[in-house]
PDB file of C-alpha atoms and ligand atoms in Angstrom:
ATOM      1  CA  MET A   1      -0.034   0.147  -0.232  1.00 48.00           C
ATOM      2  CA  LEU A   2       2.587   2.410   0.715  1.00 48.00           C
ATOM      3  CA  HIS A   3       4.566   1.246  -1.921  1.00 52.00           C
ATOM      4  CA  LEU A   4       1.926   2.163  -4.127  1.00 48.00           C
ATOM      5  CA  VAL A   5       1.446   5.770  -2.803  1.00 48.00           C
ATOM      6  CA  LEU A   6       5.034   6.315  -2.979  1.00 47.00           C
ATOM      7  CA  THR A   7       4.627   5.469  -6.794  1.00 48.00           C
ATOM      8  CA  LEU A   8       1.783   7.684  -7.427  1.00 45.00           C
ATOM      9  CA  LEU A   9       3.630  10.386  -5.567  1.00 46.00           C
ATOM     10  CA  LEU A  10       6.513   9.889  -7.603  1.00 47.00           C
ATOM     11  CA  ALA A  11       4.423   9.709 -10.820  1.00 47.00           C
ATOM     12  CA  LEU A  12       2.896  12.920  -9.809  1.00 44.00           C
ATOM     13  CA  VAL A  13       6.324  14.975  -8.955  1.00 44.00           C
ATOM     14  CA  LEU A  14       7.452  13.836 -12.167  1.00 46.00           C
ATOM     15  CA  GLN A  15       4.557  14.922 -14.225  1.00 47.00           C
ATOM     16  CA  THR A  16       4.580  18.327 -12.454  1.00 44.00           C
ATOM     17  CA  SER A  17       8.384  18.905 -13.333  1.00 46.00           C
ATOM     18  CA  LEU A  18       7.840  17.394 -16.767  1.00 47.00           C
ATOM     19  CA  GLY A  19       5.036  20.042 -16.958  1.00 45.00           C
ATOM     20  CA  ALA A  20       7.202  22.607 -16.302  1.00 43.00           C
ATOM     21  CA  VAL A  21       9.697  21.905 -19.276  1.00 45.00           C
ATOM     22  CA  ILE A  22       7.446  20.566 -21.966  1.00 45.00           C
ATOM     23  CA  PRO A  23       5.560  23.113 -23.842  1.00 47.00           C
ATOM     24  CA  HIS A  24       1.902  23.188 -23.118  1.00 45.00           C
ATOM     25  CA  ASN A  25       0.897  22.471 -26.653  1.00 49.00           C
ATOM     26  CA  THR A  26       2.923  19.326 -26.826  1.00 50.00           C
ATOM     27  CA  LEU A  27       1.507  18.143 -23.330  1.00 48.00           C
ATOM     28  CA  ASN A  28      -2.309  18.403 -24.115  1.00 51.00           C
ATOM     29  CA  LYS A  29      -1.610  16.432 -27.370  1.00 60.00           C
ATOM     30  CA  SER A  30      -2.472  12.953 -27.020  1.00 70.00           C
ATOM     31  CA  CYS A  31      -2.064  12.008 -30.275  1.00 84.00           C
ATOM     32  CA  TYR A  32       1.800  11.994 -30.433  1.00 88.00           C
ATOM     33  CA  LEU A  33       3.194   9.490 -32.758  1.00 93.00           C
ATOM     34  CA  SER A  34       6.545   8.827 -31.168  1.00 93.00           C
ATOM     35  CA  LYS A  35       5.013   6.161 -29.063  1.00 93.00           C
ATOM     36  CA  TYR A  36       4.891   4.031 -32.291  1.00 95.00           C
ATOM     37  CA  ARG A  37       8.858   3.958 -32.817  1.00 94.00           C
ATOM     38  CA  PHE A  38       9.252   0.795 -31.044  1.00 92.00           C
ATOM     39  CA  PRO A  39       6.892  -1.925 -31.264  1.00 88.00           C
ATOM     40  CA  VAL A  40       4.989  -3.116 -28.135  1.00 92.00           C
ATOM     41  CA  PHE A  41       5.359  -6.904 -27.585  1.00 94.00           C
ATOM     42  CA  HIS A  42       1.993  -7.772 -26.582  1.00 95.00           C
ATOM     43  CA  GLU A  43       0.518  -5.948 -29.609  1.00 96.00           C
ATOM     44  CA  THR A  44       3.248  -7.119 -32.088  1.00 96.00           C
ATOM     45  CA  ASN A  45       2.643 -10.887 -30.467  1.00 97.00           C
ATOM     46  CA  ALA A  46      -1.307 -10.479 -30.921  1.00 97.00           C
ATOM     47  CA  VAL A  47      -0.994  -9.470 -34.876  1.00 97.00           C
ATOM     48  CA  LEU A  48       1.477 -12.412 -35.138  1.00 97.00           C
ATOM     49  CA  ARG A  49      -1.040 -14.740 -33.673  1.00 97.00           C
ATOM     50  CA  MET A  50      -3.715 -13.425 -35.635  1.00 96.00           C
ATOM     51  CA  ARG A  51      -1.717 -13.849 -39.160  1.00 95.00           C
ATOM     52  CA  GLU A  52      -0.983 -17.314 -37.988  1.00 94.00           C
ATOM     53  CA  LYS A  53      -4.577 -17.942 -37.213  1.00 93.00           C
ATOM     54  CA  PHE A  54      -5.833 -16.740 -40.667  1.00 91.00           C
ATOM     55  CA  LYS A  55      -3.096 -18.862 -42.445  1.00 89.00           C
ATOM     56  CA  ALA A  56      -4.333 -21.892 -40.485  1.00 89.00           C
ATOM     57  CA  THR A  57      -7.885 -21.317 -41.226  1.00 85.00           C
ATOM     58  CA  LYS A  58      -7.728 -20.034 -44.520  1.00 82.00           C
ATOM     59  CA  PRO A  59      -4.875 -21.458 -46.301  1.00 76.00           C
ATOM     60  CA  LEU A  60      -6.488 -21.555 -49.751  1.00 74.00           C
ATOM     61  CA  ALA A  61      -7.540 -17.735 -50.013  1.00 67.00           C
ATOM     62  CA  ASP A  62      -3.886 -17.202 -49.236  1.00 65.00           C
ATOM     63  CA  ARG A  63      -2.429 -19.196 -51.847  1.00 70.00           C
ATOM     64  CA  LYS A  64      -4.769 -17.902 -54.688  1.00 72.00           C
ATOM     65  CA  CYS A  65      -3.984 -14.187 -53.995  1.00 77.00           C
ATOM     66  CA  THR A  66      -0.460 -13.520 -54.290  1.00 77.00           C
ATOM     67  CA  GLY A  67      -0.605  -9.869 -54.928  1.00 84.00           C
ATOM     68  CA  ASN A  68       0.188  -7.177 -52.591  1.00 89.00           C
ATOM     69  CA  ILE A  69      -2.778  -4.467 -52.550  1.00 91.00           C
ATOM     70  CA  PHE A  70      -0.418  -2.298 -50.695  1.00 94.00           C
ATOM     71  CA  HIS A  71       2.549  -2.396 -53.049  1.00 93.00           C
ATOM     72  CA  ARG A  72       4.305   0.479 -54.263  1.00 94.00           C
ATOM     73  CA  ASN A  73       7.959   0.957 -55.933  1.00 94.00           C
ATOM     74  CA  TRP A  74       8.961   3.886 -54.190  1.00 95.00           C
ATOM     75  CA  ASP A  75      10.572   4.754 -50.707  1.00 94.00           C
ATOM     76  CA  MET A  76       7.777   6.473 -48.670  1.00 95.00           C
ATOM     77  CA  ALA A  77      10.713   8.110 -46.767  1.00 94.00           C
ATOM     78  CA  LYS A  78      10.727  10.217 -49.982  1.00 94.00           C
ATOM     79  CA  LEU A  79       7.446  11.865 -48.805  1.00 96.00           C
ATOM     80  CA  SER A  80       6.470  14.804 -46.971  1.00 97.00           C
ATOM     81  CA  VAL A  81       5.395  13.635 -43.063  1.00 96.00           C
ATOM     82  CA  PRO A  82       1.915  14.308 -43.582  1.00 97.00           C
ATOM     83  CA  ASP A  83       1.781  12.459 -46.877  1.00 98.00           C
ATOM     84  CA  ARG A  84       3.468   9.487 -44.858  1.00 98.00           C
ATOM     85  CA  VAL A  85       0.608   9.957 -42.231  1.00 98.00           C
ATOM     86  CA  MET A  86      -1.956   9.873 -45.015  1.00 98.00           C
ATOM     87  CA  LEU A  87      -0.599   6.816 -46.444  1.00 98.00           C
ATOM     88  CA  VAL A  88      -0.490   4.647 -43.394  1.00 98.00           C
ATOM     89  CA  LYS A  89      -3.797   6.126 -42.415  1.00 98.00           C
ATOM     90  CA  ALA A  90      -5.157   4.729 -45.631  1.00 98.00           C
ATOM     91  CA  GLU A  91      -3.482   1.539 -45.105  1.00 98.00           C
ATOM     92  CA  LEU A  92      -4.825   0.897 -41.697  1.00 98.00           C
ATOM     93  CA  ASN A  93      -8.364   1.781 -42.704  1.00 97.00           C
ATOM     94  CA  LEU A  94      -8.096  -1.038 -45.470  1.00 96.00           C
ATOM     95  CA  THR A  95      -6.721  -3.154 -42.869  1.00 97.00           C
ATOM     96  CA  THR A  96      -9.162  -2.942 -40.182  1.00 97.00           C
ATOM     97  CA  THR A  97     -12.093  -2.717 -42.778  1.00 95.00           C
ATOM     98  CA  VAL A  98     -11.058  -6.130 -44.010  1.00 93.00           C
ATOM     99  CA  LEU A  99     -10.764  -7.225 -40.187  1.00 94.00           C
ATOM    100  CA  GLU A 100     -13.828  -6.427 -39.300  1.00 94.00           C
ATOM    101  CA  LEU A 101     -15.443  -8.644 -42.067  1.00 91.00           C
ATOM    102  CA  PRO A 102     -17.519 -11.556 -40.735  1.00 90.00           C
ATOM    103  CA  ALA A 103     -15.549 -14.418 -39.554  1.00 89.00           C
ATOM    104  CA  ALA A 104     -15.545 -17.563 -38.148  1.00 89.00           C
ATOM    105  CA  PRO A 105     -15.700 -17.042 -34.047  1.00 91.00           C
ATOM    106  CA  SER A 106     -12.249 -18.538 -33.304  1.00 90.00           C
ATOM    107  CA  PHE A 107     -10.746 -15.968 -35.828  1.00 92.00           C
ATOM    108  CA  ALA A 108     -13.099 -13.342 -34.569  1.00 93.00           C
ATOM    109  CA  LYS A 109     -11.755 -13.767 -31.228  1.00 95.00           C
ATOM    110  CA  THR A 110      -8.016 -13.732 -32.361  1.00 96.00           C
ATOM    111  CA  ARG A 111      -8.690 -10.140 -34.156  1.00 96.00           C
ATOM    112  CA  GLN A 112      -9.757  -8.886 -31.477  1.00 96.00           C
ATOM    113  CA  GLN A 113      -6.901  -7.194 -29.886  1.00 97.00           C
ATOM    114  CA  PRO A 114      -5.403  -6.103 -33.176  1.00 97.00           C
ATOM    115  CA  LEU A 115      -8.137  -4.506 -34.452  1.00 97.00           C
ATOM    116  CA  ALA A 116      -8.317  -2.572 -31.177  1.00 97.00           C
ATOM    117  CA  PHE A 117      -4.642  -1.647 -31.422  1.00 97.00           C
ATOM    118  CA  LEU A 118      -4.887  -0.754 -35.136  1.00 97.00           C
ATOM    119  CA  THR A 119      -8.064   1.301 -34.676  1.00 97.00           C
ATOM    120  CA  GLN A 120      -6.329   3.270 -32.126  1.00 95.00           C
ATOM    121  CA  VAL A 121      -3.425   4.097 -34.211  1.00 96.00           C
ATOM    122  CA  GLN A 122      -5.642   5.199 -36.713  1.00 97.00           C
ATOM    123  CA  ASN A 123      -7.371   7.558 -34.467  1.00 95.00           C
ATOM    124  CA  ASP A 124      -4.032   8.826 -33.208  1.00 96.00           C
ATOM    125  CA  LEU A 125      -2.967   9.629 -37.131  1.00 97.00           C
ATOM    126  CA  GLN A 126      -6.265  11.211 -37.819  1.00 96.00           C
ATOM    127  CA  CYS A 127      -5.769  13.241 -34.719  1.00 95.00           C
ATOM    128  CA  TRP A 128      -1.878  14.191 -35.700  1.00 95.00           C
ATOM    129  CA  MET A 129      -3.390  15.366 -39.195  1.00 96.00           C
ATOM    130  CA  ASP A 130      -6.181  17.321 -37.505  1.00 94.00           C
ATOM    131  CA  THR A 131      -3.757  19.165 -35.272  1.00 93.00           C
ATOM    132  CA  GLU A 132      -0.630  19.609 -37.381  1.00 93.00           C
ATOM    133  CA  ALA A 133      -1.499  19.418 -41.015  1.00 94.00           C
ATOM    134  CA  PRO A 134      -5.283  19.884 -41.010  1.00 94.00           C
ATOM    135  CA  SER A 135      -5.421  21.411 -44.695  1.00 96.00           C
ATOM    136  CA  HIS A 136      -2.688  19.159 -46.031  1.00 97.00           C
ATOM    137  CA  GLU A 137      -3.491  17.782 -49.950  1.00 98.00           C
ATOM    138  CA  PRO A 138      -1.500  14.541 -50.753  1.00 98.00           C
ATOM    139  CA  SER A 139       1.252  14.912 -53.337  1.00 98.00           C
ATOM    140  CA  GLU A 140       0.559  13.916 -56.742  1.00 97.00           C
ATOM    141  CA  LYS A 141       2.606  10.649 -56.410  1.00 97.00           C
ATOM    142  CA  LEU A 142       0.500   9.706 -53.042  1.00 98.00           C
ATOM    143  CA  SER A 143      -2.687  10.642 -54.736  1.00 98.00           C
ATOM    144  CA  ARG A 144      -2.106   8.069 -57.528  1.00 97.00           C
ATOM    145  CA  TRP A 145      -1.409   5.359 -54.860  1.00 97.00           C
ATOM    146  CA  LEU A 146      -4.036   6.421 -53.018  1.00 97.00           C
ATOM    147  CA  ASN A 147      -6.516   5.553 -56.065  1.00 96.00           C
ATOM    148  CA  ASN A 148      -5.251   2.333 -56.693  1.00 94.00           C
ATOM    149  CA  LEU A 149      -5.677   1.277 -53.227  1.00 95.00           C
ATOM    150  CA  GLN A 150      -9.127   2.406 -53.586  1.00 95.00           C
ATOM    151  CA  THR A 151      -9.280   0.478 -56.925  1.00 92.00           C
ATOM    152  CA  ALA A 152      -8.056  -2.785 -54.816  1.00 89.00           C
ATOM    153  CA  ARG A 153     -10.846  -2.236 -52.429  1.00 89.00           C
ATOM    154  CA  GLU A 154     -12.941  -3.566 -55.289  1.00 88.00           C
ATOM    155  CA  THR A 155     -11.002  -7.048 -55.133  1.00 83.00           C
ATOM    156  CA  THR A 156     -13.106 -10.080 -54.141  1.00 83.00           C
ATOM    157  CA  HIS A 157     -13.305  -9.715 -50.035  1.00 84.00           C
ATOM    158  CA  SER A 158     -11.334 -12.988 -49.593  1.00 84.00           C
ATOM    159  CA  CYS A 159      -8.392 -12.023 -51.701  1.00 87.00           C
ATOM    160  CA  LEU A 160      -8.305  -8.622 -50.121  1.00 90.00           C
ATOM    161  CA  GLU A 161      -8.339 -10.381 -46.613  1.00 90.00           C
ATOM    162  CA  ALA A 162      -5.518 -12.618 -47.653  1.00 91.00           C
ATOM    163  CA  SER A 163      -3.423 -10.012 -49.105  1.00 92.00           C
ATOM    164  CA  ALA A 164      -4.051  -7.139 -46.138  1.00 94.00           C
ATOM    165  CA  ILE A 165      -3.360 -10.146 -43.567  1.00 93.00           C
ATOM    166  CA  ARG A 166      -0.257 -11.343 -45.097  1.00 92.00           C
ATOM    167  CA  HIS A 167       1.474  -7.835 -45.513  1.00 94.00           C
ATOM    168  CA  ILE A 168      -0.011  -6.541 -42.037  1.00 96.00           C
ATOM    169  CA  PHE A 169       3.794  -6.116 -40.683  1.00 95.00           C
ATOM    170  CA  GLU A 170       4.888  -4.279 -43.582  1.00 96.00           C
ATOM    171  CA  VAL A 171       2.036  -1.760 -42.664  1.00 97.00           C
ATOM    172  CA  LEU A 172       3.386  -1.795 -38.802  1.00 96.00           C
ATOM    173  CA  ASN A 173       6.871  -0.763 -40.292  1.00 95.00           C
ATOM    174  CA  ASP A 174       5.259   2.025 -42.385  1.00 97.00           C
ATOM    175  CA  LEU A 175       3.829   3.086 -38.950  1.00 97.00           C
ATOM    176  CA  ARG A 176       7.396   3.172 -37.495  1.00 96.00           C
ATOM    177  CA  CYS A 177       8.654   5.350 -40.330  1.00 96.00           C
ATOM    178  CA  VAL A 178       5.665   7.753 -39.580  1.00 96.00           C
ATOM    179  CA  ALA A 179       6.644   7.707 -35.841  1.00 96.00           C
ATOM    180  CA  PHE A 180      10.228   8.771 -36.545  1.00 95.00           C
ATOM    181  CA  GLU A 181       8.982  11.554 -38.695  1.00 92.00           C
ATOM    182  CA  GLU A 182      11.736  13.694 -40.333  1.00 91.00           C
ATOM    183  CA  GLN A 183      14.070  11.155 -38.772  1.00 92.00           C
ATOM    184  CA  CYS A 184      12.734   8.363 -41.049  1.00 93.00           C
ATOM    185  CA  ASN A 185      14.773   7.974 -43.959  1.00 77.00           C
TER     186      ASN A 185
HETATM  187  C1  NAG B 201      -5.029  21.781 -26.046  1.00 74.43           C
HETATM  188  O1  NAG B 201      -6.211  22.113 -25.334  1.00 74.43           O
HETATM  189  C2  NAG B 201      -6.776  23.386 -25.533  1.00 74.43           C
HETATM  190  C3  NAG B 201      -7.834  23.509 -24.550  1.00 74.43           C
HETATM  191  O2  NAG B 201      -8.869  22.200 -24.280  1.00 74.43           O
HETATM  192  C4  NAG B 201      -7.208  23.288 -26.974  1.00 74.43           C
HETATM  193  O3  NAG B 201      -7.992  24.483 -27.106  1.00 74.43           O
HETATM  194  C5  NAG B 201      -6.069  23.025 -27.795  1.00 74.43           C
HETATM  195  O4  NAG B 201      -6.824  22.664 -29.282  1.00 74.43           O
HETATM  196  C6  NAG B 201      -5.135  21.843 -27.717  1.00 74.43           C
HETATM  197  N1  NAG B 201      -4.004  21.891 -28.078  1.00 74.43           N
HETATM  198  C7  NAG B 201      -3.816  20.829 -28.811  1.00 74.43           C
HETATM  199  C8  NAG B 201      -2.734  20.668 -29.845  1.00 74.43           C
HETATM  200  O5  NAG B 201      -4.344  19.638 -28.884  1.00 74.43           O
HETATM  201  C1  NAG B 202     -11.605   4.403 -44.756  1.00 74.43           C
HETATM  202  O1  NAG B 202     -11.948   4.490 -46.332  1.00 74.43           O
HETATM  203  C2  NAG B 202     -13.412   4.650 -46.660  1.00 74.43           C
HETATM  204  C3  NAG B 202     -13.438   4.152 -48.337  1.00 74.43           C
HETATM  205  O2  NAG B 202     -12.327   5.055 -48.595  1.00 74.43           O
HETATM  206  C4  NAG B 202     -13.902   5.703 -46.370  1.00 74.43           C
HETATM  207  O3  NAG B 202     -15.411   6.117 -46.633  1.00 74.43           O
HETATM  208  C5  NAG B 202     -14.025   5.709 -44.703  1.00 74.43           C
HETATM  209  O4  NAG B 202     -14.390   7.041 -44.269  1.00 74.43           O
HETATM  210  C6  NAG B 202     -12.611   5.531 -44.335  1.00 74.43           C
HETATM  211  N1  NAG B 202     -12.682   5.894 -42.646  1.00 74.43           N
HETATM  212  C7  NAG B 202     -11.803   6.236 -41.800  1.00 74.43           C
HETATM  213  C8  NAG B 202     -11.907   6.179 -40.612  1.00 74.43           C
HETATM  214  O5  NAG B 202     -11.027   7.260 -42.378  1.00 74.43           O
END
């Protein structure tokens, strides 16, 4: 009990002293992206488990659809930071849409945690756009890619699902780049 109180007090002292150094506008911004620089073990592990489960339950879909819906032949570090945020937001939008499709109960259970995590990330990216680059328009390169992704959404559900889940770690890697902002290159 005493230990808990001490911990709380320490947290409070730290917060107060940090509050003095960190400018106010960064403090009340809950959508800072640097928290995604280093993957959190239990989240990554949940995604991995989901991907394994998908492969085990739908091996055929995975074999038939070999394309990568997120494919691009350029380096995202060449884009501006707001462009990168938009790119990952679109990738996550598609990924979560696919994960929300009706599924067998066992898969539905496995996808719960990744879905919650990816939705949270998406909200943070949206919040970042709203506060940091509210009137940003995508570059031509990104617009073209976004259009292709939009077209890819029209492929059959099972293919979309297989492709999105197979490439989910690439999306998480893109998120890392976003989290490093200017330092990703
Ligand atoms: C910080 O909080 C104030 C008051 O709630 C709000 O008006 C402002 O937009 C916030 N700033 C950021 C960067 O979120
Ligand atoms: C996801 O994309 C769809 C289709 O492009 C769009 O209608 C929807 O508003 C997007 N959702 C979010 C949360 O951005």
